Amino acid sequence: MPLEAWFTAAIVVGMLSVLTLTRAAPDLVFFGAVVLLLLTGIISPGEAFAGLSNQGVITVAALYIVVSGLRETGGIQWIVNRLLGRPTNLMRAQVRLTGPVAIMSAFLNNTPVVGMLIPAVSEWARKFQLPVSRLMMPLSFAAILGGTVTVIGTSTNLVVNGLLLEQTGDGLGLFDIAWVGVPVALVGLAFMILCNRWLFPDRRPAISEINDPREYTLEMIVEAGGPLVGQTIEEAGLRHLPGGFLMELDRDGTLIPAVSPQEVLRAGDRLIFVGVVESMVDLQRIRGLTPATDQVFKLDGRRSDRALLEVVVSNTCPVVGMTIRDGKFRNRYNAVVIAAARNGQRLRGKLGDVVLRPGDTLLVEAGPSFLAQNRNRRDFFLMSQVQDSVAPRHDRALVAVGILAAMVGSATLGLLSMLEAALAAAGLMVLTGCVSMFSARSSLDWSVLLTIAAAFGVAAAMENTGLAQSIALALTGLAGTDPWVNLLMVYLVTALFTSLITNNAAAVLMFPIAFAVAADLGVSVLPFAVIIMFAASASFATPFGYQTNLMVYGPGGYRFSDYLRAGIPLTVVTGALALLLVPMVWEW
């Protein structure tokens, strides 16, 4: 190999070592590697930054905006309630999640399926107190396994089938690979679920392990004509609240303490909740519940343009010693108090009758100008906006779900490419008011996008220097004349490359090598083409091998080593089954 190839190999090994042994941000590590390769002239500026114009990267960016629209309209709750349901334990949750995802991914592009479900799974896990780190990676892996069932399941399958058509004039039908794909997917899913304790880490956020002294008391009213009327407390999802609980129910002036989960809700019921701020924010998103105070509807502008803020009352605040109602808090600050906390004590009575004291923490709903107007006043010790606390626009939920369905349908039927469908859906989310321009911009996860883009620069260096081809030829040269051993080597090399240079690049690189090996042995190239499809889809061992792995990297709170721990065993299990079945289905 030339010197450039050895230097590239050193960069790749160093990059993987840093990611494995440290907690360095993947985007910084990848871009550092790309900069070194660029400065040494191994790749050109165009190759270094080609990933920024790649269709896959732009598609992922557009999907972040689509998902933001679903979140801001409450469409995520609709998906959670109808698709994911109410699991009783972690294993049932994984079954309910991975089964439908694998089925959808057999016919739909994996990226929108995972992108749509990431926020839904996060909310679902928080609601039922499940470790999200044991759900996010199975979500990505289930999508990858489902994509192996049909030729249209992944772009990699389509690429290899196109190369096969080009070389032989004969390709594969839609379900031809299902003879191998279905068993591989079923065994892979079963392996993940049965071995989840050893494969996936259990990382829970610190807030779930400690008691928050800011225990708010919040009053909500069951909306007349809303979806919660006639449902029990449990059916309405008000029993299992992360960090909170329903303290009592006020029905026509009669207090019902220790409310039964089977209590049927009626219009106008006043529900008193106690809990941490995250739980209070979750309650604001439930369709059919509205704040007990009608003051929120007297503020200027739409609720969807406001946010929740936490403020600590100072001893010089003019409303200290007065009730919230008598102090005319809304008129004075153009903000409404919707919950209050006092040094961990539970505040009894109606919120408007609470007499404010110095040090009280208030959860207020206010417009974007509240912080700027009160930052320099001495009325509050501290002020901070609660993250993701914008009130959802439930009137736009069906619109958002409809846009999502249209995006998936148009891409599936071939009316639009995945890129065109995602961009159109993102634009419609903004134009129909499902998501604001500010939220659309802030929804983009630049660390994920930059990591995917930088991976293309590293892949270009491996191809330009001949490093990838040298590794492939060296390994396949060890196989001798046995067709099955050669098939094994093609699988191993393709699986290695798909973990380093993305699945499509690995497939394109390995196909001509596999074609030459098959010709030398005098056997059919079909088993080699199919095994490349499965090996290129075995993107389990690294977060950057497949873009859905990177999409769940942050939400799952993972480290690079977590993918090695879960991905290598899954690659071995699914690979062994594929290597056993492929020669049986397609004879040499």
XYZ file of N, CA and C in Angstrom, residues 61-176:
348
model
N -32.132 15.952 7.940
C -32.386 17.310 8.438
C -33.861 17.686 8.269
N -34.424 17.367 7.107
C -35.846 17.673 6.863
C -36.738 16.889 7.821
N -36.351 15.663 8.128
C -37.163 14.832 9.017
C -37.191 15.380 10.443
N -36.124 16.039 10.863
C -36.138 16.669 12.182
C -37.253 17.719 12.273
N -37.463 18.455 11.193
C -38.518 19.470 11.170
C -39.890 18.805 11.168
N -40.031 17.705 10.409
C -41.303 16.973 10.384
C -41.640 16.472 11.793
N -40.661 15.900 12.467
C -40.869 15.380 13.821
C -41.202 16.511 14.788
N -40.570 17.671 14.603
C -40.866 18.828 15.442
C -42.328 19.244 15.286
N -42.841 19.172 14.058
C -44.247 19.480 13.820
C -45.170 18.511 14.534
N -44.811 17.235 14.531
C -45.607 16.227 15.250
C -45.580 16.488 16.754
N -44.420 16.881 17.278
C -44.291 17.129 18.708
C -45.102 18.354 19.125
N -45.023 19.422 18.354
C -45.667 20.675 18.752
C -47.185 20.641 18.603
N -47.708 19.699 17.831
C -49.159 19.602 17.670
C -49.780 18.513 18.533
N -48.950 17.748 19.222
C -49.477 16.637 20.003
C -49.673 15.380 19.182
N -49.227 15.388 17.928
C -49.350 14.201 17.085
C -48.548 13.031 17.621
N -47.470 13.325 18.366
C -46.667 12.267 18.975
C -47.513 11.447 19.946
N -48.364 12.121 20.735
C -49.227 11.407 21.677
C -50.175 10.470 20.949
N -50.666 10.910 19.815
C -51.575 10.076 19.013
C -50.864 8.800 18.593
N -49.618 8.929 18.149
C -48.834 7.770 17.726
C -48.562 6.848 18.912
N -48.202 7.428 20.066
C -47.911 6.627 21.252
C -49.128 5.813 21.678
N -50.281 6.476 21.751
C -51.481 5.807 22.250
C -51.949 4.679 21.332
N -51.837 4.884 20.019
C -52.389 3.907 19.083
C -51.391 2.831 18.667
N -50.124 3.153 18.642
C -49.130 2.174 18.193
C -48.449 1.465 19.351
N -48.049 2.212 20.374
C -47.222 1.649 21.432
C -48.017 1.156 22.632
N -49.136 1.800 22.944
C -50.007 1.321 24.016
C -49.408 1.479 25.399
N -49.842 0.581 26.318
C -49.429 0.649 27.719
C -48.774 -0.663 28.137
N -47.470 -0.780 28.007
C -46.792 -2.034 28.369
C -46.704 -2.207 29.876
N -46.676 -3.467 30.318
C -46.588 -3.741 31.754
C -45.151 -3.958 32.215
N -44.235 -4.244 31.273
C -42.824 -4.410 31.641
C -41.960 -4.103 30.424
N -40.638 -4.126 30.641
C -39.700 -3.738 29.591
C -39.753 -4.687 28.393
N -39.847 -5.995 28.648
C -39.851 -6.950 27.540
C -41.074 -6.741 26.647
N -42.237 -6.536 27.255
C -43.446 -6.276 26.465
C -43.305 -4.972 25.678
N -42.651 -3.997 26.301
C -42.445 -2.719 25.606
C -41.567 -2.911 24.370
N -40.511 -3.707 24.515
C -39.625 -3.941 23.375
C -40.333 -4.708 22.267
N -41.185 -5.664 22.642
C -41.945 -6.415 21.630
C -42.906 -5.491 20.900
N -43.628 -4.650 21.658
C -44.604 -3.733 21.044
C -43.923 -2.718 20.140
N -42.672 -2.391 20.450
C -41.943 -1.401 19.651
C -41.299 -2.033 18.421
N -40.526 -3.097 18.626
C -39.688 -3.615 17.536
C -40.482 -4.346 16.461
N -41.551 -5.041 16.826
C -42.345 -5.768 15.829
C -42.923 -4.859 14.749
N -43.730 -3.849 15.128
C -44.281 -2.937 14.106
C -43.208 -2.182 13.329
N -42.109 -1.810 14.009
C -41.037 -1.078 13.321
C -40.415 -1.942 12.229
N -40.152 -3.216 12.535
C -39.560 -4.116 11.541
C -40.499 -4.304 10.350
N -41.788 -4.432 10.617
C -42.760 -4.611 9.523
C -42.817 -3.362 8.646
N -42.884 -2.186 9.284
C -42.926 -0.941 8.503
C -41.656 -0.748 7.685
N -40.505 -1.096 8.273
C -39.231 -0.868 7.594
C -39.019 -1.800 6.409
N -39.792 -2.883 6.327
C -39.684 -3.774 5.178
C -40.195 -3.101 3.910
N -41.062 -2.101 4.082
C -41.683 -1.459 2.917
C -41.427 0.049 2.857
N -40.997 0.620 3.973
C -40.762 2.058 4.034
C -39.286 2.334 4.272
N -38.871 3.529 3.923
C -37.503 3.946 4.216
C -37.286 3.965 5.725
N -36.159 3.394 6.176
C -35.898 3.276 7.612
C -35.813 4.622 8.325
N -35.245 5.594 7.651
C -34.970 6.876 8.304
C -36.233 7.584 8.788
N -37.295 7.742 7.960
C -38.492 8.402 8.488
C -39.201 7.596 9.559
N -39.121 6.258 9.476
C -39.752 5.427 10.502
C -39.107 5.698 11.859
N -37.777 5.683 11.901
C -37.059 5.923 13.160
C -37.212 7.379 13.594
N -37.093 8.305 12.638
C -37.234 9.726 12.967
C -38.590 10.050 13.564
N -39.644 9.396 13.054
C -40.987 9.629 13.559
C -41.142 9.110 14.989
N -40.470 8.002 15.302
C -40.704 7.334 16.584
C -39.765 7.768 17.699
N -38.652 8.421 17.390
C -37.705 8.810 18.450
C -38.377 9.651 19.538
N -39.049 10.756 19.205
C -39.692 11.528 20.283
C -40.843 10.777 20.933
N -41.543 9.943 20.153
C -42.643 9.160 20.725
C -42.119 8.165 21.751
N -41.027 7.496 21.434
C -40.438 6.514 22.353
C -39.887 7.215 23.594
N -39.300 8.394 23.420
C -38.788 9.144 24.577
C -39.914 9.468 25.553
N -41.025 9.955 25.023
C -42.169 10.302 25.871
C -42.782 9.049 26.488
N -42.864 7.994 25.700
C -43.421 6.709 26.147
C -42.592 6.152 27.296
N -41.274 6.164 27.142
C -40.391 5.639 28.186
C -40.509 6.453 29.473
N -40.588 7.771 29.336
C -40.710 8.610 30.524
C -42.041 8.380 31.240
N -43.082 8.213 30.443
C -44.424 8.052 31.014
C -44.539 6.758 31.804
N -43.950 5.675 31.290
C -44.067 4.378 31.955
C -42.794 3.986 32.702
N -41.909 4.983 32.908
C -40.703 4.806 33.710
C -39.869 3.620 33.209
N -39.640 3.592 31.898
C -38.813 2.577 31.264
C -37.461 3.195 30.902
N -36.374 2.437 30.965
C -35.072 2.995 30.570
C -35.021 3.229 29.059
N -34.943 4.481 28.667
C -34.956 4.805 27.237
C -33.742 4.229 26.526
N -32.646 3.989 27.264
C -31.443 3.411 26.651
C -31.652 1.968 26.229
N -32.684 1.325 26.746
C -32.999 -0.043 26.335
C -34.106 -0.097 25.287
N -34.450 1.058 24.758
C -35.482 1.118 23.722
C -34.977 1.770 22.433
N -34.082 2.761 22.554
C -33.645 3.496 21.372
C -32.799 2.631 20.427
N -31.828 1.896 20.955
C -31.012 1.056 20.099
C -31.827 -0.085 19.473
N -32.710 -0.755 20.246
C -33.595 -1.730 19.604
C -34.475 -1.119 18.510
N -34.874 0.137 18.679
C -35.649 0.813 17.636
C -34.862 0.886 16.335
N -33.605 1.318 16.409
C -32.768 1.416 15.207
C -32.475 0.040 14.622
N -32.125 -0.910 15.484
C -31.776 -2.254 15.013
C -32.976 -2.953 14.382
N -34.176 -2.748 14.942
C -35.378 -3.359 14.368
C -35.646 -2.809 12.974
N -35.408 -1.503 12.782
C -35.584 -0.905 11.456
C -34.591 -1.496 10.468
N -33.358 -1.701 10.908
C -32.336 -2.286 10.026
C -32.698 -3.728 9.661
N -33.139 -4.519 10.649
C -33.518 -5.907 10.395
C -34.725 -5.992 9.469
N -35.691 -5.117 9.672
C -36.861 -5.113 8.801
C -36.514 -4.786 7.364
N -35.496 -3.965 7.168
C -35.086 -3.593 5.819
C -34.486 -4.729 5.025
N -34.124 -5.840 5.695
C -33.533 -6.979 4.985
C -34.584 -7.920 4.406
N -35.856 -7.653 4.644
C -36.919 -8.580 4.234
C -37.277 -8.428 2.760
N -37.215 -7.208 2.221
C -37.580 -6.971 0.818
C -36.465 -6.222 0.102
N -36.521 -6.254 -1.219
C -35.514 -5.551 -2.026
C -35.634 -4.037 -1.851
N -36.843 -3.542 -1.558
C -37.025 -2.094 -1.376
C -36.865 -1.687 0.081
N -36.506 -2.642 0.958
C -36.417 -2.344 2.386
C -35.353 -1.327 2.736
N -34.234 -1.324 2.009
C -33.177 -0.336 2.225
C -32.630 0.111 0.874
N -32.013 1.260 0.878
C -31.378 1.758 -0.349
C -30.223 0.854 -0.761
N -29.585 0.196 0.223
C -28.472 -0.709 -0.078
C -28.941 -1.876 -0.944
N -30.075 -2.448 -0.596
C -30.625 -3.551 -1.398
C -30.872 -3.111 -2.836
N -31.397 -1.912 -2.990
C -31.672 -1.398 -4.335
C -30.379 -1.163 -5.111
N -29.358 -0.668 -4.427
C -28.061 -0.425 -5.076
C -27.457 -1.741 -5.567
N -27.434 -2.759 -4.704
C -26.852 -4.053 -5.085
C -27.671 -4.700 -6.196
N -28.992 -4.608 -6.106
C -29.834 -5.178 -7.159
C -29.591 -4.475 -8.488
N -29.363 -3.164 -8.447
C -29.042 -2.422 -9.667
C -27.721 -2.865 -10.266
N -26.716 -3.088 -9.424
C -25.418 -3.580 -9.901
C -25.542 -4.987 -10.483
N -26.384 -5.816 -9.873
C -26.604 -7.174 -10.361
C -27.265 -7.150 -11.740
N -28.240 -6.294 -11.901
C -28.902 -6.136 -13.200
C -27.917 -5.673 -14.262
N -27.062 -4.729 -13.876
C -26.098 -4.164 -14.816
C -25.091 -5.214 -15.287
N -24.676 -6.098 -14.388
C -23.638 -7.082 -14.718
C -24.203 -8.340 -15.367
N -25.391 -8.773 -14.949
C -25.937 -10.052 -15.430
C -27.209 -9.909 -16.249
N -27.854 -8.758 -16.172
C -29.119 -8.584 -16.882
C -30.291 -9.225 -16.171
N -30.075 -9.754 -14.987
C -31.137 -10.432 -14.252
C -31.065 -10.013 -12.789
N -32.154 -9.449 -12.274
C -32.170 -8.976 -10.899
C -33.078 -9.811 -10.015
N -33.344 -9.313 -8.828
C -34.177 -10.004 -7.838
C -35.553 -9.364 -7.763
N -36.581 -10.202 -7.479
C -37.930 -9.694 -7.273
C -38.091 -9.095 -5.896
N -39.250 -8.466 -5.646
C -39.494 -7.740 -4.403
C -39.298 -8.620 -3.170
N -39.841 -9.853 -3.203
C -39.790 -10.715 -2.020
C -38.797 -11.871 -2.151
N -37.913 -11.828 -3.146
C -36.975 -12.939 -3.345
C -36.059 -13.148 -2.144
